[in-house]
mmCIF file with all atom_site columns, C-alpha atoms in Angstrom:
data_model
loop_
_atom_site.group_PDB
_atom_site.id
_atom_site.type_symbol
_atom_site.label_atom_id
_atom_site.label_alt_id
_atom_site.label_comp_id
_atom_site.label_asym_id
_atom_site.label_entity_id
_atom_site.label_seq_id
_atom_site.pdbx_PDB_ins_code
_atom_site.Cartn_x
_atom_site.Cartn_y
_atom_site.Cartn_z
_atom_site.occupancy
_atom_site.B_iso_or_equiv
_atom_site.pdbx_formal_charge
_atom_site.auth_seq_id
_atom_site.auth_comp_id
_atom_site.auth_asym_id
_atom_site.auth_atom_id
_atom_site.pdbx_PDB_model_num
ATOM 1   C CA . MET A 1 1   ? -13.556 3.410   -46.588 1.00 0.00 ? 1   MET A CA 1
ATOM 2   C CA . SER A 1 2   ? -10.742 3.553   -49.118 1.00 0.00 ? 2   SER A CA 1
ATOM 3   C CA . LYS A 1 3   ? -7.884  1.121   -48.959 1.00 0.00 ? 3   LYS A CA 1
ATOM 4   C CA . GLY A 1 4   ? -5.438  3.990   -48.413 1.00 0.00 ? 4   GLY A CA 1
ATOM 5   C CA . HIS A 1 5   ? -7.339  5.131   -45.319 1.00 0.00 ? 5   HIS A CA 1
ATOM 6   C CA . GLU A 1 6   ? -7.363  1.589   -43.922 1.00 0.00 ? 6   GLU A CA 1
ATOM 7   C CA . GLU A 1 7   ? -3.616  1.338   -44.418 1.00 0.00 ? 7   GLU A CA 1
ATOM 8   C CA . ARG A 1 8   ? -3.047  4.660   -42.647 1.00 0.00 ? 8   ARG A CA 1
ATOM 9   C CA . GLU A 1 9   ? -5.364  3.657   -39.787 1.00 0.00 ? 9   GLU A CA 1
ATOM 10  C CA . GLY A 1 10  ? -3.790  0.190   -39.351 1.00 0.00 ? 10  GLY A CA 1
ATOM 11  C CA . PRO A 1 11  ? -0.674  1.055   -37.329 1.00 0.00 ? 11  PRO A CA 1
ATOM 12  C CA . ARG A 1 12  ? -2.642  3.388   -35.046 1.00 0.00 ? 12  ARG A CA 1
ATOM 13  C CA . LYS A 1 13  ? -5.243  0.797   -34.128 1.00 0.00 ? 13  LYS A CA 1
ATOM 14  C CA . PRO A 1 14  ? -3.169  -0.871  -31.361 1.00 0.00 ? 14  PRO A CA 1
ATOM 15  C CA . VAL A 1 15  ? -2.372  2.574   -29.964 1.00 0.00 ? 15  VAL A CA 1
ATOM 16  C CA . HIS A 1 16  ? -6.082  3.408   -29.787 1.00 0.00 ? 16  HIS A CA 1
ATOM 17  C CA . HIS A 1 17  ? -6.774  0.144   -27.964 1.00 0.00 ? 17  HIS A CA 1
ATOM 18  C CA . LEU A 1 18  ? -3.930  0.763   -25.513 1.00 0.00 ? 18  LEU A CA 1
ATOM 19  C CA . LEU A 1 19  ? -5.092  4.320   -24.864 1.00 0.00 ? 19  LEU A CA 1
ATOM 20  C CA . ALA A 1 20  ? -8.654  3.110   -24.328 1.00 0.00 ? 20  ALA A CA 1
ATOM 21  C CA . ALA A 1 21  ? -7.433  0.510   -21.803 1.00 0.00 ? 21  ALA A CA 1
ATOM 22  C CA . LEU A 1 22  ? -5.347  3.109   -19.941 1.00 0.00 ? 22  LEU A CA 1
ATOM 23  C CA . VAL A 1 23  ? -8.235  5.587   -19.868 1.00 0.00 ? 23  VAL A CA 1
ATOM 24  C CA . LEU A 1 24  ? -10.590 2.884   -18.595 1.00 0.00 ? 24  LEU A CA 1
ATOM 25  C CA . ALA A 1 25  ? -8.130  1.883   -15.872 1.00 0.00 ? 25  ALA A CA 1
ATOM 26  C CA . GLY A 1 26  ? -7.837  5.501   -14.754 1.00 0.00 ? 26  GLY A CA 1
ATOM 27  C CA . VAL A 1 27  ? -11.592 6.068   -14.837 1.00 0.00 ? 27  VAL A CA 1
ATOM 28  C CA . THR A 1 28  ? -12.153 2.843   -12.897 1.00 0.00 ? 28  THR A CA 1
ATOM 29  C CA . MET A 1 29  ? -9.694  3.818   -10.148 1.00 0.00 ? 29  MET A CA 1
ATOM 30  C CA . THR A 1 30  ? -11.317 7.253   -9.915  1.00 0.00 ? 30  THR A CA 1
ATOM 31  C CA . VAL A 1 31  ? -14.785 5.719   -9.672  1.00 0.00 ? 31  VAL A CA 1
ATOM 32  C CA . TRP A 1 32  ? -13.537 3.342   -6.940  1.00 0.00 ? 32  TRP A CA 1
ATOM 33  C CA . ALA A 1 33  ? -12.191 6.314   -4.982  1.00 0.00 ? 33  ALA A CA 1
ATOM 34  C CA . ALA A 1 34  ? -15.475 8.193   -5.387  1.00 0.00 ? 34  ALA A CA 1
ATOM 35  C CA . TRP A 1 35  ? -17.693 5.316   -4.258  1.00 0.00 ? 35  TRP A CA 1
ATOM 36  C CA . LEU A 1 36  ? -15.497 3.319   -1.864  1.00 0.00 ? 36  LEU A CA 1
ATOM 37  C CA . GLY A 1 37  ? -12.283 5.189   -1.120  1.00 0.00 ? 37  GLY A CA 1
ATOM 38  C CA . TRP A 1 38  ? -13.701 7.543   1.487   1.00 0.00 ? 38  TRP A CA 1
ATOM 39  C CA . ASP A 1 39  ? -15.369 4.856   3.669   1.00 0.00 ? 39  ASP A CA 1
ATOM 40  C CA . GLN A 1 40  ? -12.697 3.194   5.793   1.00 0.00 ? 40  GLN A CA 1
ATOM 41  C CA . HIS A 1 41  ? -14.459 2.394   9.071   1.00 0.00 ? 41  HIS A CA 1
ATOM 42  C CA . ARG A 1 42  ? -16.223 -0.784  10.102  1.00 0.00 ? 42  ARG A CA 1
ATOM 43  C CA . ASP A 1 43  ? -19.632 -0.731  11.740  1.00 0.00 ? 43  ASP A CA 1
ATOM 44  C CA . ALA A 1 44  ? -19.805 -2.443  15.157  1.00 0.00 ? 44  ALA A CA 1
ATOM 45  C CA . HIS A 1 45  ? -23.111 -4.095  16.027  1.00 0.00 ? 45  HIS A CA 1
ATOM 46  C CA . PRO A 1 46  ? -24.526 -4.716  19.532  1.00 0.00 ? 46  PRO A CA 1
ATOM 47  C CA . ASP A 1 47  ? -23.805 -8.452  19.264  1.00 0.00 ? 47  ASP A CA 1
ATOM 48  C CA . GLY A 1 48  ? -20.094 -7.722  18.790  1.00 0.00 ? 48  GLY A CA 1
ATOM 49  C CA . SER A 1 49  ? -19.985 -8.438  15.065  1.00 0.00 ? 49  SER A CA 1
ATOM 50  C CA . THR A 1 50  ? -18.648 -5.941  12.575  1.00 0.00 ? 50  THR A CA 1
ATOM 51  C CA . THR A 1 51  ? -19.510 -5.191  8.963   1.00 0.00 ? 51  THR A CA 1
ATOM 52  C CA . GLY A 1 52  ? -18.082 -2.972  6.341   1.00 0.00 ? 52  GLY A CA 1
ATOM 53  C CA . PRO A 1 53  ? -16.345 -0.839  5.565   1.00 0.00 ? 53  PRO A CA 1
ATOM 54  C CA . TYR A 1 54  ? -18.617 -0.607  2.514   1.00 0.00 ? 54  TYR A CA 1
ATOM 55  C CA . GLU A 1 55  ? -22.383 -0.625  2.329   1.00 0.00 ? 55  GLU A CA 1
ATOM 56  C CA . ALA A 1 56  ? -24.186 -2.516  -0.409  1.00 0.00 ? 56  ALA A CA 1
ATOM 57  C CA . TRP A 1 57  ? -25.378 0.711   -2.042  1.00 0.00 ? 57  TRP A CA 1
ATOM 58  C CA . GLN A 1 58  ? -21.773 1.849   -2.496  1.00 0.00 ? 58  GLN A CA 1
ATOM 59  C CA . VAL A 1 59  ? -20.725 -1.336  -4.284  1.00 0.00 ? 59  VAL A CA 1
ATOM 60  C CA . ILE A 1 60  ? -23.887 -1.289  -6.424  1.00 0.00 ? 60  ILE A CA 1
ATOM 61  C CA . GLY A 1 61  ? -23.206 2.364   -7.283  1.00 0.00 ? 61  GLY A CA 1
ATOM 62  C CA . LEU A 1 62  ? -19.651 1.483   -8.306  1.00 0.00 ? 62  LEU A CA 1
ATOM 63  C CA . GLY A 1 63  ? -20.880 -1.303  -10.575 1.00 0.00 ? 63  GLY A CA 1
ATOM 64  C CA . LEU A 1 64  ? -23.604 0.804   -12.171 1.00 0.00 ? 64  LEU A CA 1
ATOM 65  C CA . THR A 1 65  ? -21.248 3.734   -12.729 1.00 0.00 ? 65  THR A CA 1
ATOM 66  C CA . LEU A 1 66  ? -18.742 1.465   -14.480 1.00 0.00 ? 66  LEU A CA 1
ATOM 67  C CA . LEU A 1 67  ? -21.401 0.370   -16.972 1.00 0.00 ? 67  LEU A CA 1
ATOM 68  C CA . ALA A 1 68  ? -20.999 3.634   -18.900 1.00 0.00 ? 68  ALA A CA 1
ATOM 69  C CA . PRO A 1 69  ? -17.259 3.401   -19.651 1.00 0.00 ? 69  PRO A CA 1
ATOM 70  C CA . VAL A 1 70  ? -17.495 -0.334  -20.355 1.00 0.00 ? 70  VAL A CA 1
ATOM 71  C CA . TYR A 1 71  ? -20.357 0.309   -22.775 1.00 0.00 ? 71  TYR A CA 1
ATOM 72  C CA . TRP A 1 72  ? -18.403 3.129   -24.422 1.00 0.00 ? 72  TRP A CA 1
ATOM 73  C CA . ALA A 1 73  ? -15.402 0.880   -25.078 1.00 0.00 ? 73  ALA A CA 1
ATOM 74  C CA . ALA A 1 74  ? -17.260 -2.310  -25.998 1.00 0.00 ? 74  ALA A CA 1
ATOM 75  C CA . SER A 1 75  ? -19.634 -0.538  -28.388 1.00 0.00 ? 75  SER A CA 1
ATOM 76  C CA . ARG A 1 76  ? -16.578 0.755   -30.259 1.00 0.00 ? 76  ARG A CA 1
ATOM 77  C CA . LYS A 1 77  ? -15.185 -2.787  -30.453 1.00 0.00 ? 77  LYS A CA 1
ATOM 78  C CA . TYR A 1 78  ? -12.517 -2.135  -27.818 1.00 0.00 ? 78  TYR A CA 1
ATOM 79  C CA . VAL A 1 79  ? -13.555 -5.313  -26.001 1.00 0.00 ? 79  VAL A CA 1
ATOM 80  C CA . ALA A 1 80  ? -10.062 -6.200  -24.778 1.00 0.00 ? 80  ALA A CA 1
ATOM 81  C CA . ALA A 1 81  ? -9.540  -2.626  -23.589 1.00 0.00 ? 81  ALA A CA 1
ATOM 82  C CA . ALA A 1 82  ? -12.874 -2.668  -21.740 1.00 0.00 ? 82  ALA A CA 1
ATOM 83  C CA . VAL A 1 83  ? -12.034 -5.937  -20.015 1.00 0.00 ? 83  VAL A CA 1
ATOM 84  C CA . LEU A 1 84  ? -8.374  -5.318  -19.246 1.00 0.00 ? 84  LEU A CA 1
ATOM 85  C CA . GLY A 1 85  ? -8.719  -1.628  -18.373 1.00 0.00 ? 85  GLY A CA 1
ATOM 86  C CA . THR A 1 86  ? -11.628 -2.138  -15.997 1.00 0.00 ? 86  THR A CA 1
ATOM 87  C CA . THR A 1 87  ? -10.130 -5.249  -14.401 1.00 0.00 ? 87  THR A CA 1
ATOM 88  C CA . THR A 1 88  ? -6.757  -3.560  -13.958 1.00 0.00 ? 88  THR A CA 1
ATOM 89  C CA . GLY A 1 89  ? -8.345  -0.453  -12.459 1.00 0.00 ? 89  GLY A CA 1
ATOM 90  C CA . LEU A 1 90  ? -10.435 -2.406  -9.965  1.00 0.00 ? 90  LEU A CA 1
ATOM 91  C CA . THR A 1 91  ? -7.541  -4.689  -9.027  1.00 0.00 ? 91  THR A CA 1
ATOM 92  C CA . VAL A 1 92  ? -5.092  -1.835  -8.477  1.00 0.00 ? 92  VAL A CA 1
ATOM 93  C CA . ALA A 1 93  ? -7.653  0.194   -6.521  1.00 0.00 ? 93  ALA A CA 1
ATOM 94  C CA . ALA A 1 94  ? -8.539  -2.755  -4.290  1.00 0.00 ? 94  ALA A CA 1
ATOM 95  C CA . ALA A 1 95  ? -4.878  -3.609  -3.679  1.00 0.00 ? 95  ALA A CA 1
ATOM 96  C CA . TYR A 1 96  ? -4.079  -0.022  -2.743  1.00 0.00 ? 96  TYR A CA 1
ATOM 97  C CA . ASP A 1 97  ? -7.196  0.437   -0.611  1.00 0.00 ? 97  ASP A CA 1
ATOM 98  C CA . TRP A 1 98  ? -6.835  -2.840  1.280   1.00 0.00 ? 98  TRP A CA 1
ATOM 99  C CA . SER A 1 99  ? -3.037  -3.118  1.545   1.00 0.00 ? 99  SER A CA 1
ATOM 100 C CA . ASP A 1 100 ? -2.993  -1.856  5.137   1.00 0.00 ? 100 ASP A CA 1
ATOM 101 C CA . ASP A 1 101 ? -4.695  -5.067  6.330   1.00 0.00 ? 101 ASP A CA 1
ATOM 102 C CA . ALA A 1 102 ? -2.275  -6.614  8.843   1.00 0.00 ? 102 ALA A CA 1
ATOM 103 C CA . SER A 1 103 ? -3.649  -10.141 8.408   1.00 0.00 ? 103 SER A CA 1
ATOM 104 C CA . GLY A 1 104 ? -2.484  -10.364 4.799   1.00 0.00 ? 104 GLY A CA 1
ATOM 105 C CA . LEU A 1 105 ? -5.861  -11.750 3.772   1.00 0.00 ? 105 LEU A CA 1
ATOM 106 C CA . PHE A 1 106 ? -6.455  -8.728  1.561   1.00 0.00 ? 106 PHE A CA 1
ATOM 107 C CA . VAL A 1 107 ? -4.565  -10.591 -1.171  1.00 0.00 ? 107 VAL A CA 1
ATOM 108 C CA . ILE A 1 108 ? -7.412  -13.109 -1.381  1.00 0.00 ? 108 ILE A CA 1
ATOM 109 C CA . GLY A 1 109 ? -9.951  -10.299 -1.666  1.00 0.00 ? 109 GLY A CA 1
ATOM 110 C CA . VAL A 1 110 ? -7.917  -8.576  -4.360  1.00 0.00 ? 110 VAL A CA 1
ATOM 111 C CA . GLY A 1 111 ? -7.687  -11.872 -6.262  1.00 0.00 ? 111 GLY A CA 1
ATOM 112 C CA . LEU A 1 112 ? -11.449 -12.297 -6.045  1.00 0.00 ? 112 LEU A CA 1
ATOM 113 C CA . VAL A 1 113 ? -11.991 -8.746  -7.299  1.00 0.00 ? 113 VAL A CA 1
ATOM 114 C CA . MET A 1 114 ? -9.633  -9.440  -10.195 1.00 0.00 ? 114 MET A CA 1
ATOM 115 C CA . VAL A 1 115 ? -11.252 -12.721 -11.236 1.00 0.00 ? 115 VAL A CA 1
ATOM 116 C CA . GLY A 1 116 ? -14.805 -11.468 -10.704 1.00 0.00 ? 116 GLY A CA 1
ATOM 117 C CA . SER A 1 117 ? -14.302 -8.249  -12.631 1.00 0.00 ? 117 SER A CA 1
ATOM 118 C CA . LEU A 1 118 ? -12.496 -10.095 -15.421 1.00 0.00 ? 118 LEU A CA 1
ATOM 119 C CA . VAL A 1 119 ? -15.356 -12.566 -15.889 1.00 0.00 ? 119 VAL A CA 1
ATOM 120 C CA . VAL A 1 120 ? -18.210 -10.078 -15.541 1.00 0.00 ? 120 VAL A CA 1
ATOM 121 C CA . THR A 1 121 ? -16.599 -7.402  -17.697 1.00 0.00 ? 121 THR A CA 1
ATOM 122 C CA . ALA A 1 122 ? -15.684 -9.937  -20.388 1.00 0.00 ? 122 ALA A CA 1
ATOM 123 C CA . LEU A 1 123 ? -19.221 -11.299 -20.586 1.00 0.00 ? 123 LEU A CA 1
ATOM 124 C CA . LEU A 1 124 ? -20.768 -7.823  -20.549 1.00 0.00 ? 124 LEU A CA 1
ATOM 125 C CA . SER A 1 125 ? -18.347 -6.457  -23.164 1.00 0.00 ? 125 SER A CA 1
ATOM 126 C CA . LEU A 1 126 ? -18.888 -9.398  -25.495 1.00 0.00 ? 126 LEU A CA 1
ATOM 127 C CA . LEU A 1 127 ? -22.653 -8.999  -25.122 1.00 0.00 ? 127 LEU A CA 1
ATOM 128 C CA . ILE A 1 128 ? -22.493 -5.273  -25.886 1.00 0.00 ? 128 ILE A CA 1
ATOM 129 C CA . ALA A 1 129 ? -20.200 -5.793  -28.884 1.00 0.00 ? 129 ALA A CA 1
ATOM 130 C CA . SER A 1 130 ? -22.349 -8.598  -30.291 1.00 0.00 ? 130 SER A CA 1
ATOM 131 C CA . LEU A 1 131 ? -25.575 -6.606  -29.859 1.00 0.00 ? 131 LEU A CA 1
ATOM 132 C CA . GLY A 1 132 ? -23.992 -3.702  -31.721 1.00 0.00 ? 132 GLY A CA 1
ATOM 133 C CA . ARG A 1 133 ? -23.038 -6.062  -34.549 1.00 0.00 ? 133 ARG A CA 1
ATOM 134 C CA . LYS A 1 134 ? -26.567 -7.512  -34.787 1.00 0.00 ? 134 LYS A CA 1
ATOM 135 C CA . THR A 1 135 ? -28.321 -4.158  -34.737 1.00 0.00 ? 135 THR A CA 1
ATOM 136 C CA . GLY A 1 136 ? -25.811 -2.495  -37.030 1.00 0.00 ? 136 GLY A CA 1
ATOM 137 C CA . THR A 1 137 ? -25.014 0.197   -34.457 1.00 0.00 ? 137 THR A CA 1
ATOM 138 C CA . GLY A 1 138 ? -21.438 -0.932  -33.994 1.00 0.00 ? 138 GLY A CA 1
ATOM 139 C CA . ARG A 1 139 ? -18.761 1.484   -35.061 1.00 0.00 ? 139 ARG A CA 1
ATOM 140 C CA . PRO A 1 140 ? -16.533 -0.339  -37.542 1.00 0.00 ? 140 PRO A CA 1
ATOM 141 C CA . GLY A 1 141 ? -13.013 0.920   -37.769 1.00 0.00 ? 141 GLY A CA 1
ATOM 142 C CA . HIS A 1 142 ? -13.020 2.343   -34.234 1.00 0.00 ? 142 HIS A CA 1
#
């Protein structure tokens, strides 16, 4: 890459990272709605206990679906965008979805979603970015 191209690309780099984070946040909220947003009822069992509203397969599906956009961003060295976009999307979606809880305990759940997604997405993104660097498949300059 010529020095002139690098200089022209320099000021746009933060914009690309910001756009990637915003796109990831939007994709994440959409994926949440697709997997979890439609299921709002709890299942009552004969012993009086309740579970739900989500089944394990829905949460697993959400996590597996989010692997693709996280991989896309991290493999292009948008690690911060992958982490912050995905974490923001999950946190906002959980807060919106659970905000009708009268007990107020939803705040704890939202906090756990935020911390958990931050840690897992950070580790996964760093792993993806480092594997791309080792194998030479990373996309420098993107």
